[in-house]
Tab-separated table of C-alpha atoms in Angstrom:
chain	number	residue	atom	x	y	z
A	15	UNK	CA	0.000	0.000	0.000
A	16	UNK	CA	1.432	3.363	-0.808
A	17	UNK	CA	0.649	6.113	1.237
A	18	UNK	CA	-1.058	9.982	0.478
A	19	UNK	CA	-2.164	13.046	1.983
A	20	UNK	CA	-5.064	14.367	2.742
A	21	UNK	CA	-6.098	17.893	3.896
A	22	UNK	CA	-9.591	19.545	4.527
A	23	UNK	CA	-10.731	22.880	5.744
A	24	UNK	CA	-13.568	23.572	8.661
A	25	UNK	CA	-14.282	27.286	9.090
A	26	UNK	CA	-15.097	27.234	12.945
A	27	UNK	CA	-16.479	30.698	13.020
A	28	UNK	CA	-19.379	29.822	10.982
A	29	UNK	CA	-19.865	26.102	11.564
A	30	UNK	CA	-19.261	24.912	8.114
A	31	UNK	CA	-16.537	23.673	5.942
A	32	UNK	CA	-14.629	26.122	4.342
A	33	UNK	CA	-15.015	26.245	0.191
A	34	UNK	CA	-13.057	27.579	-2.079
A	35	UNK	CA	-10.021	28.194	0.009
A	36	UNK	CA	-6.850	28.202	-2.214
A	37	UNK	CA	-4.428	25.522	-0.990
A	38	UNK	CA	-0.596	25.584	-2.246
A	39	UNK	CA	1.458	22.354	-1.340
A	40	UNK	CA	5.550	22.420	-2.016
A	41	UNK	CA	8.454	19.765	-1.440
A	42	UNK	CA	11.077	21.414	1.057
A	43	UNK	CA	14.608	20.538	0.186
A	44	UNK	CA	17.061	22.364	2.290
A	45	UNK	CA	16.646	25.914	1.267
A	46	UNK	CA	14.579	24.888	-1.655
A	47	UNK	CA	10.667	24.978	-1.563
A	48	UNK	CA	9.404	23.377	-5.036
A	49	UNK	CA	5.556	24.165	-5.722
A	50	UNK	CA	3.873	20.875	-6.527
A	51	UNK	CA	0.407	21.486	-6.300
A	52	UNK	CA	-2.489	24.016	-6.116
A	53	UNK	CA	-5.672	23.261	-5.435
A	54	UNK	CA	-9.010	25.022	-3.845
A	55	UNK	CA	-11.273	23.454	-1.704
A	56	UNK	CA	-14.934	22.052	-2.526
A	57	UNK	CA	-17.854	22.154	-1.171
A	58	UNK	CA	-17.024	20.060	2.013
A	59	UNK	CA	-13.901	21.675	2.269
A	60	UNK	CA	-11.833	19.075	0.963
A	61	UNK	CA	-9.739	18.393	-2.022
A	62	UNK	CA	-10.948	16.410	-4.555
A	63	UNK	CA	-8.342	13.391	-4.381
A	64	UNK	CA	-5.263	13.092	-2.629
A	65	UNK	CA	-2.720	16.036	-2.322
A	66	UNK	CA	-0.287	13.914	-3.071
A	67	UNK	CA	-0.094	9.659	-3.373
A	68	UNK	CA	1.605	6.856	-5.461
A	69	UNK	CA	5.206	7.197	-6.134
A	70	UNK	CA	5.028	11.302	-5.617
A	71	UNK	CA	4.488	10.443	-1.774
A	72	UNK	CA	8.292	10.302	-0.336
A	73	UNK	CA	9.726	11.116	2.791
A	74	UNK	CA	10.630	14.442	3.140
A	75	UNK	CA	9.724	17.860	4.428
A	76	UNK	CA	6.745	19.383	3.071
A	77	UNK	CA	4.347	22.879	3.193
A	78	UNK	CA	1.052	23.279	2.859
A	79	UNK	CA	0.024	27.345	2.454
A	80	UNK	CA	-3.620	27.420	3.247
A	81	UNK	CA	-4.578	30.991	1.584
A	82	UNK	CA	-6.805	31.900	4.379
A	83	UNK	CA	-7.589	36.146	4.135
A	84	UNK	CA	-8.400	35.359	0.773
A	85	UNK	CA	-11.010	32.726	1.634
A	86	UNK	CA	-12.151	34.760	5.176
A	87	UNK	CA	-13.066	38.411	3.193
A	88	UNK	CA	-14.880	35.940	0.678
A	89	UNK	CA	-17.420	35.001	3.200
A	90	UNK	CA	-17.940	38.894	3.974
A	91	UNK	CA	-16.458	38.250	7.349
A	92	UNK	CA	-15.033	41.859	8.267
A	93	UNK	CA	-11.854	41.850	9.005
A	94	UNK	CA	-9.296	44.210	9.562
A	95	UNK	CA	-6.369	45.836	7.743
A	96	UNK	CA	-4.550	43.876	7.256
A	97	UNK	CA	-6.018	40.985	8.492
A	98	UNK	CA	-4.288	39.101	11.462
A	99	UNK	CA	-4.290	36.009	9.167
A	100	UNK	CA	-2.931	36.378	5.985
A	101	UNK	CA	-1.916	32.621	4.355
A	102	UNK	CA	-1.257	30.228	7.010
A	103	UNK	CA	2.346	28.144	6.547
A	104	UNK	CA	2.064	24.376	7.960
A	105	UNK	CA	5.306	22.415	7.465
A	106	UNK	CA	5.551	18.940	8.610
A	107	UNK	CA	7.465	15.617	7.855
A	108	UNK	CA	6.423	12.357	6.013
A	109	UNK	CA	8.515	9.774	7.653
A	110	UNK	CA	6.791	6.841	6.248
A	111	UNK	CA	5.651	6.719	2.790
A	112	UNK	CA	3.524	3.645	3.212
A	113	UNK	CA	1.314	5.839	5.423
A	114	UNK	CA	-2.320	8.244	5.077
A	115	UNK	CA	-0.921	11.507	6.097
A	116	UNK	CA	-4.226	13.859	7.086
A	117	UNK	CA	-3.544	17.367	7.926
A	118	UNK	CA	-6.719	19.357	8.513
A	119	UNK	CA	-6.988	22.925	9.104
A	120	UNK	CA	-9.714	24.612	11.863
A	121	UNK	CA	-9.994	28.563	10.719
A	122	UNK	CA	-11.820	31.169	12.352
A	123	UNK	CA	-10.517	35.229	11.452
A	124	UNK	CA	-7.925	34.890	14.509
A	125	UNK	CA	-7.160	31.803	15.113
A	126	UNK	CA	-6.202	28.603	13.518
A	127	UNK	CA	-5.507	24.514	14.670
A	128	UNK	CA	-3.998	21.867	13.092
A	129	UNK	CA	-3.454	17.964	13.998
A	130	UNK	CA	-2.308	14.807	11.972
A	131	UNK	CA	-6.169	13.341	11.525
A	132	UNK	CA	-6.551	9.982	9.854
């Protein structure tokens, strides 16, 4: 079984998932970040289909840029300027490439969570 990841979006300050948030993801080689996908989010929130899977899906450092100001004054959410969340950088490891790597992101205008879901 190879492994893939996952991400979705839940927009906590109104209770829904969050569509049409842009989503950037990039490889992180040392000082290199290489853009490898870009994607917005549906109707649930989610992709459609894995961020990345098959033999794409290596160990390694990787960023996902959730484009969240974009997505928040979208929803007519007022918000200042500028707003105290701009895009949101989440950087993490794959350490085993056999493995469902699920990074969500919880959004409200200030604040933001993340955890390694399944």
């Amino acid at each position: 079984m190879s492994g893939r990841l996952t991400t979705h979006v839940l927009d906590t300050a109104l209770g829904k998932p969050a569509r049409g948030l842009a989503i950037d993801l990039f490889r992180i080689e040392g000082e290199t970040r290489t853009l490898i996908r870009s994607v917005v989010t549906n109707a649930d929130g989610r992709v459609d289909g894995p961020m990345l899977e098959g033999i794409a899906f290596e160990v390694g450092t990787y960023e996902l840029l959730f484009h969240a100001c974009d997505y928040l004054r979208a929803t007519g959410v007022k918000l200042p300027e500028p707003a105290f969340l701009d895009v949101i950088p989440l950087r993490f490891g794959i350490a085993d490439a056999g493995s469902h790597y699920h990074v969500p992101l919880l959004l409200s205008p200030f604040s933001y969570s993340t955890y390694r879901g399944s």
